[in-house]
GROMACS .gro file of C-alpha atoms in nm:
model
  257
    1UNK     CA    1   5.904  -1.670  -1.758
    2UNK     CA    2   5.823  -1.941  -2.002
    3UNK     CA    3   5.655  -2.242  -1.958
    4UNK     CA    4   5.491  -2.493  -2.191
    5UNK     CA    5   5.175  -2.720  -2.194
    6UNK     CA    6   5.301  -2.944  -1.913
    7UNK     CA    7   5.294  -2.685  -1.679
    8UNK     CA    8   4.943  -2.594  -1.733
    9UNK     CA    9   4.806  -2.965  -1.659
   10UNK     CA   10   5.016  -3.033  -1.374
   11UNK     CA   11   4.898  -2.733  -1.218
   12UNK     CA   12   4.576  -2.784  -1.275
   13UNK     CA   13   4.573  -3.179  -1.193
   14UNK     CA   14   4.783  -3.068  -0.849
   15UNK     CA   15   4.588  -2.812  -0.756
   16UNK     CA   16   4.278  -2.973  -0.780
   17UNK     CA   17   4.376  -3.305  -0.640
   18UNK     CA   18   4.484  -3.119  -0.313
   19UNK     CA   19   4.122  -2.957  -0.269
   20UNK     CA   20   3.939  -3.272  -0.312
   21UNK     CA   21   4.146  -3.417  -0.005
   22UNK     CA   22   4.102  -3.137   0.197
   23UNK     CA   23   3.693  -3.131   0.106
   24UNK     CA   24   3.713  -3.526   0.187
   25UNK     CA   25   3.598  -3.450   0.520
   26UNK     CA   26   3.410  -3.119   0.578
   27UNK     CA   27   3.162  -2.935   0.819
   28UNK     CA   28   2.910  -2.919   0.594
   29UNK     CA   29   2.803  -3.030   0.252
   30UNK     CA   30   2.509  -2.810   0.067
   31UNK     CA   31   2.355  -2.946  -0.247
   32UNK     CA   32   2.258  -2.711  -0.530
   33UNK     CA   33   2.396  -2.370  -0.636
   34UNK     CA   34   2.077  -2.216  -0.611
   35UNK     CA   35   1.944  -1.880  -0.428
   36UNK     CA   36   1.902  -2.102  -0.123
   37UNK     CA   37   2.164  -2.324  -0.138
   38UNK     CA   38   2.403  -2.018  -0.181
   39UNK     CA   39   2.249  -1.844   0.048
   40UNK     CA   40   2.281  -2.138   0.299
   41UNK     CA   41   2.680  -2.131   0.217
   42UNK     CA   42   2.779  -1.805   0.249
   43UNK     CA   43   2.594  -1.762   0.641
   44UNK     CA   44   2.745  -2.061   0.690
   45UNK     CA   45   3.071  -1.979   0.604
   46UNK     CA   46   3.075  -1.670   0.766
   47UNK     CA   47   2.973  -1.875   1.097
   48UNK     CA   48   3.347  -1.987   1.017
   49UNK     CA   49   3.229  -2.376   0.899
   50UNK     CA   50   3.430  -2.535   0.606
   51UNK     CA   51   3.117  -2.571   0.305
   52UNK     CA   52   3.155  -2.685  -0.001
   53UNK     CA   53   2.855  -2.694  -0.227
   54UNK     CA   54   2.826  -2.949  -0.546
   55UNK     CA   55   2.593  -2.815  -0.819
   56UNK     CA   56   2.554  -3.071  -1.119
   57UNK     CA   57   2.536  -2.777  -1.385
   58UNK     CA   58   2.805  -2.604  -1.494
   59UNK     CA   59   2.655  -2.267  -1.351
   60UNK     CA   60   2.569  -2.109  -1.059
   61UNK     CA   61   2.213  -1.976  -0.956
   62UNK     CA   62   1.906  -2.238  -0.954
   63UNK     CA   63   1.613  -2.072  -1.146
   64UNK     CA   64   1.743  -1.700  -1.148
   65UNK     CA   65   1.898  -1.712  -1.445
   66UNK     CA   66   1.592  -1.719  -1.673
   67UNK     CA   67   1.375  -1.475  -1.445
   68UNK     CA   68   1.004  -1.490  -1.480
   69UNK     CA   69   0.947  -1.685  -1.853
   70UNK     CA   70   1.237  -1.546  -1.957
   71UNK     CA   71   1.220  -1.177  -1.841
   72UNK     CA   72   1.497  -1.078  -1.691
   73UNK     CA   73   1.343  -0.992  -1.392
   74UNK     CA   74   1.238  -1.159  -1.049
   75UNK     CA   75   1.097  -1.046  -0.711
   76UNK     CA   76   1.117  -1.043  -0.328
   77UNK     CA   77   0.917  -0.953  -0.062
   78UNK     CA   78   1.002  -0.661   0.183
   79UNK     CA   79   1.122  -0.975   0.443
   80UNK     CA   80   1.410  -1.088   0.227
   81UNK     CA   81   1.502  -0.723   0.132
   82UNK     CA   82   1.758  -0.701   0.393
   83UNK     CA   83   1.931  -1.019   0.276
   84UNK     CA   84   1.995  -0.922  -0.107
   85UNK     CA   85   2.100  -0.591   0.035
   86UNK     CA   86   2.378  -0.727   0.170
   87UNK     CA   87   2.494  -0.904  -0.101
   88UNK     CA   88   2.490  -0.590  -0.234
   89UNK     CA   89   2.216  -0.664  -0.446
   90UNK     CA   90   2.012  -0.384  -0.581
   91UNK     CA   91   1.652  -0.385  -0.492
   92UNK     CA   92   1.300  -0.136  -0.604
   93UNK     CA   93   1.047  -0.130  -0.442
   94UNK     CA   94   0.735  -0.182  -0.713
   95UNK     CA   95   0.447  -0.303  -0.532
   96UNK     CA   96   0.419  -0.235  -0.187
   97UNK     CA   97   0.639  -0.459  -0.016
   98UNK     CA   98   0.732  -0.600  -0.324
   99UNK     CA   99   1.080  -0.518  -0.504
  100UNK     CA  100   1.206  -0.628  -0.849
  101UNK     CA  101   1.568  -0.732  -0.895
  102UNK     CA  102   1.773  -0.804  -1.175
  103UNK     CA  103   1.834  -1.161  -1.209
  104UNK     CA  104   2.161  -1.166  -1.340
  105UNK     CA  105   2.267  -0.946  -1.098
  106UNK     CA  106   2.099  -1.127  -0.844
  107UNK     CA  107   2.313  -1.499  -0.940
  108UNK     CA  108   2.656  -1.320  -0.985
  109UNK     CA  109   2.619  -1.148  -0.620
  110UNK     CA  110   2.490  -1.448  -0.454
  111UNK     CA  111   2.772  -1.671  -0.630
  112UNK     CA  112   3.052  -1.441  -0.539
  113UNK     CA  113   2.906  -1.356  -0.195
  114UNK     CA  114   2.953  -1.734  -0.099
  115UNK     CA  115   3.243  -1.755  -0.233
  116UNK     CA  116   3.416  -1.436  -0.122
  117UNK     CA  117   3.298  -1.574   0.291
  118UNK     CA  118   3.524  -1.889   0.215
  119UNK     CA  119   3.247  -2.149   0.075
  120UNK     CA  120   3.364  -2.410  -0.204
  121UNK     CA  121   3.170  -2.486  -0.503
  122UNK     CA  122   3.281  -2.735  -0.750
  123UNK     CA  123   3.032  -2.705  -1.046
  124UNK     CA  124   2.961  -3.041  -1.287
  125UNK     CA  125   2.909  -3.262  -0.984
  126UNK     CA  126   2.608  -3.468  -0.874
  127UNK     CA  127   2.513  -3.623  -0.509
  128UNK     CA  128   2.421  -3.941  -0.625
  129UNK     CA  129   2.316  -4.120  -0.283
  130UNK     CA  130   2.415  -4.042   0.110
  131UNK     CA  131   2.617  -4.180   0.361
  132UNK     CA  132   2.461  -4.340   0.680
  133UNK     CA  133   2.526  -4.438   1.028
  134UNK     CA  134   2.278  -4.660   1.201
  135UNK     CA  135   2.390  -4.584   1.580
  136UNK     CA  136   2.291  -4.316   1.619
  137UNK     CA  137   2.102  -4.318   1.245
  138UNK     CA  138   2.206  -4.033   1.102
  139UNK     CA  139   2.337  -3.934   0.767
  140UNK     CA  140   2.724  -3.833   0.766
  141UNK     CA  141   2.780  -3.757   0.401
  142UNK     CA  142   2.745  -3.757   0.013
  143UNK     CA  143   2.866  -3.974  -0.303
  144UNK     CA  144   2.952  -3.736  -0.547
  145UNK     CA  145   3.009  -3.841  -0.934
  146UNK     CA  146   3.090  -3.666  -1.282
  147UNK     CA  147   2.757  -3.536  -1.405
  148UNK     CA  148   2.939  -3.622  -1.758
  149UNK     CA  149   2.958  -3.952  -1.661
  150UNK     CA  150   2.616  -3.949  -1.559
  151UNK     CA  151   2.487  -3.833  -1.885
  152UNK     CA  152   2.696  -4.079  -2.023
  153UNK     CA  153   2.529  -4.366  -1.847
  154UNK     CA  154   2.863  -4.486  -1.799
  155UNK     CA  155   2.924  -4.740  -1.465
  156UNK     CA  156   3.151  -4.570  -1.263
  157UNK     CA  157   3.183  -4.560  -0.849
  158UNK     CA  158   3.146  -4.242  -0.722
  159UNK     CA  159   3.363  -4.071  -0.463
  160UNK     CA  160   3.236  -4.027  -0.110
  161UNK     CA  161   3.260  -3.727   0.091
  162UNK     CA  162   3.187  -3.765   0.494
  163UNK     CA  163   3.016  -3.412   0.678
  164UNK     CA  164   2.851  -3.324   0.996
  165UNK     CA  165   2.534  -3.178   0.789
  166UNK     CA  166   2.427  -3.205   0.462
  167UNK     CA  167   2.172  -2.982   0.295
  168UNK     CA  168   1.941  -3.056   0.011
  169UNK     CA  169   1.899  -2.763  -0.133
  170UNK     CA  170   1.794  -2.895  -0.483
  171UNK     CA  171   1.520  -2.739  -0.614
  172UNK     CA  172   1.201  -2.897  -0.720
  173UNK     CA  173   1.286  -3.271  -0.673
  174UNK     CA  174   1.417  -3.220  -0.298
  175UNK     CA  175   1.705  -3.523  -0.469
  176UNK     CA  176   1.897  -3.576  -0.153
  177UNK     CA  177   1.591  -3.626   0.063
  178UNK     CA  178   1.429  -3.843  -0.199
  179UNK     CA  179   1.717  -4.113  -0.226
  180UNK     CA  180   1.766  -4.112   0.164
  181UNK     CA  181   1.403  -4.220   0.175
  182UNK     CA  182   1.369  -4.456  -0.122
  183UNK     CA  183   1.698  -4.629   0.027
  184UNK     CA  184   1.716  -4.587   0.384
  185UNK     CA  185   1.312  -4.658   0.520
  186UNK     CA  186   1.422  -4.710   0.835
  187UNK     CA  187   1.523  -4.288   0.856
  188UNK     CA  188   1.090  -4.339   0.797
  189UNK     CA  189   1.094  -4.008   0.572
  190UNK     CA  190   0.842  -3.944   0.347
  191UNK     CA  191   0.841  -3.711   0.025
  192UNK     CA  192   0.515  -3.553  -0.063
  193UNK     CA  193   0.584  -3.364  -0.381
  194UNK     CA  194   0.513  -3.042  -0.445
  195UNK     CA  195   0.143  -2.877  -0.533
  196UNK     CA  196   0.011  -2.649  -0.749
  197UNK     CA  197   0.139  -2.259  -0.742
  198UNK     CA  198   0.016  -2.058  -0.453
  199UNK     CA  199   0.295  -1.810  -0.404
  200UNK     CA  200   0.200  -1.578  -0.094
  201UNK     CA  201   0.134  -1.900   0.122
  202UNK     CA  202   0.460  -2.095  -0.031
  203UNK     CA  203   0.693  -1.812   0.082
  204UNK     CA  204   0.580  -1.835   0.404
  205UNK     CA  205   0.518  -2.205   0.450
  206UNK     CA  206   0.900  -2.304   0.313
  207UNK     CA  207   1.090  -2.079   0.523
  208UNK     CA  208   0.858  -2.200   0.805
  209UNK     CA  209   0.909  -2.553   0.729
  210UNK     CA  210   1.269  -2.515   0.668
  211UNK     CA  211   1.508  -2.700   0.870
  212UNK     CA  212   1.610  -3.083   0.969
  213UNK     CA  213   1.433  -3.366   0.834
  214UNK     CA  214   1.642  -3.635   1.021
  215UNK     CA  215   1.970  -3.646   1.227
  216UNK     CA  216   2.266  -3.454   0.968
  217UNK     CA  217   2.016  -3.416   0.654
  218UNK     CA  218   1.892  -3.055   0.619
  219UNK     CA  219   1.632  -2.909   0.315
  220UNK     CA  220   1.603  -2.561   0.199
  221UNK     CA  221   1.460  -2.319  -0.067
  222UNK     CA  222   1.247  -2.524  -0.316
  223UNK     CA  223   1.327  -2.892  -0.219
  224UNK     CA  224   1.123  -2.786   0.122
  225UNK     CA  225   0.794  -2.777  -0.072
  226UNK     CA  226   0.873  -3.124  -0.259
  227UNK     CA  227   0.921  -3.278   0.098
  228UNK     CA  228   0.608  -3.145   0.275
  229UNK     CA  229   0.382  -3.083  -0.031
  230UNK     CA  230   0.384  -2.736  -0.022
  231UNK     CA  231   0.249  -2.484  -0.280
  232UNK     CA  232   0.506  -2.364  -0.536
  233UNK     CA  233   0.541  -1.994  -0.607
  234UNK     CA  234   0.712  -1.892  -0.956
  235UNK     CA  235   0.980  -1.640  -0.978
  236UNK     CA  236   0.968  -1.460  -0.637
  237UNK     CA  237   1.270  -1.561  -0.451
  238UNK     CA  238   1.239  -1.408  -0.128
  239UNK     CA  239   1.170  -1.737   0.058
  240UNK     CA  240   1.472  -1.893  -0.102
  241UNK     CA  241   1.683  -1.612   0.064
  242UNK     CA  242   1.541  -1.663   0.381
  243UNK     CA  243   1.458  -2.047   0.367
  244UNK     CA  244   1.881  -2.029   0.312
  245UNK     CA  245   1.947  -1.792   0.604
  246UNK     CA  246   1.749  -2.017   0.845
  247UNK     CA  247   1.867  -2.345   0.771
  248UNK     CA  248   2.216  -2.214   0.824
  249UNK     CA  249   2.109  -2.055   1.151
  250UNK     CA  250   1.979  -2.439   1.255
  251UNK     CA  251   2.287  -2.610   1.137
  252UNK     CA  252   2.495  -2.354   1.364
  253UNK     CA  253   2.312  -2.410   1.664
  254UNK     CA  254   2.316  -2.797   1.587
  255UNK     CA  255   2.668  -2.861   1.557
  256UNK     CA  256   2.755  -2.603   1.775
  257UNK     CA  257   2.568  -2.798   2.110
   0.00000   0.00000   0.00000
């Protein structure tokens, strides 16, 4: 059948135009394409929620991708085994109760197993600040932008995008959390930063501390130690698996009172 150059666009323009009015309004909004944040979407979307997750890169996978210092290699503890199982992620055991994974393996399962239960990701976007409600005060959704336009510096209003839960699942700066409480002191949240490295008390401390910070704002994986001033832990992921698993588990039982 031929077609010409036309075509392709208006497809594409069409297409995408049509998913950004459906994701205008969604169940839940997760921040970050990282092992938590992708974690957090496909539970989430296998609780049957619409998710769509905005990562500002233009990849998938947090810190996987480069391993431990660039050895393509990470680990997780015999708690999170069960998880990258079924992702279908191969896992040896090393150490006991430690097992090494593959990392690429371990970002191309996790991407396609959110995916494949029904999650969204649009790639090259950034939450640049939150939506509020003061009565009840609770925050109801994200401003999304370009991250081109961004690294640009160019002035240009973002798009908004209303939810019943957002979650920061950002990384090391915990972003979402940090502009709620620079801009909205009256949700009275504070943002320790995260300490030094100790990894066996991280793991457990992050998934422990995982959860809601205030009314429709969630945190998970590594943004949980940069709001509570937890320990980091280098390139075993295990928490992030199950930090992402719990907060999902919260967020059901939430909007599902």
């Amino acid at each position: 059948m031929p077609f010409s150059e036309k075509n392709i666009t208006r497809v594409i323009v069409r297409e995408a135009a049509k998913e950004w009015e459906e994701i205008s309004e969604t169940d839940v909004i997760v921040v970050g394409a990282g092992p938590a944040g992708l974690t957090a979407a496909h539970y989430l979307a296998d609780f049957g929620f619409d998710v769509v997750v905005f990562e500002r890169r233009l990849s998938f996978g947090g810190g996987i991708g480069g391993g431990g210092m660039l050895f393509h290699k990470i680990v997780v503890e015999r708690e999170a085994k069960e998880i990258a199982e079924e992702f279908g992620i191969k896992t040896k055991e090393v150490e006991d109760g430690l097992y090494v994974i593959d990392a690429a393996e371990m970002l191309a399962k996790l991407s396609a197993g959110a995916i494949d239960s029904g999650a969204r990701v649009i790639l090259g976007v950034t939450v640049d600040d939150v939506i509020y409600r003061p009565e009840p005060l609770r925050i109801s959704g994200v401003l999304v932008q370009w991250s081109a336009v961004q690294i640009a510096g160019l002035h240009v209003d973002p798009l908004m995008i209303e939810s019943k839960a957002v979650v920061d699942a950002t990384g090391h700066d915990a972003e979402v959390v940090s502009v709620a409480s620079r801009k909205i002191p009256e949700l009275e949240i504070y943002v320790a930063g995260e300490k030094s490295a100790y990894s066996e008390l991280s793991e457990k401390l992050v998934v422990e501390k995982t959860g809601k910070v205030v009314d429709g704002l969630y945190v998970a994986g590594m943004a949980v130690s940069a709001v509570y001033g937890l320990p980091r832990m280098g390139p075993i992921f295990g928490g992030m698996l199950l930090s992402g698993r719990k907060v999902a588990e919260q967020i059901m039982f939430d909007l599902k009172k």
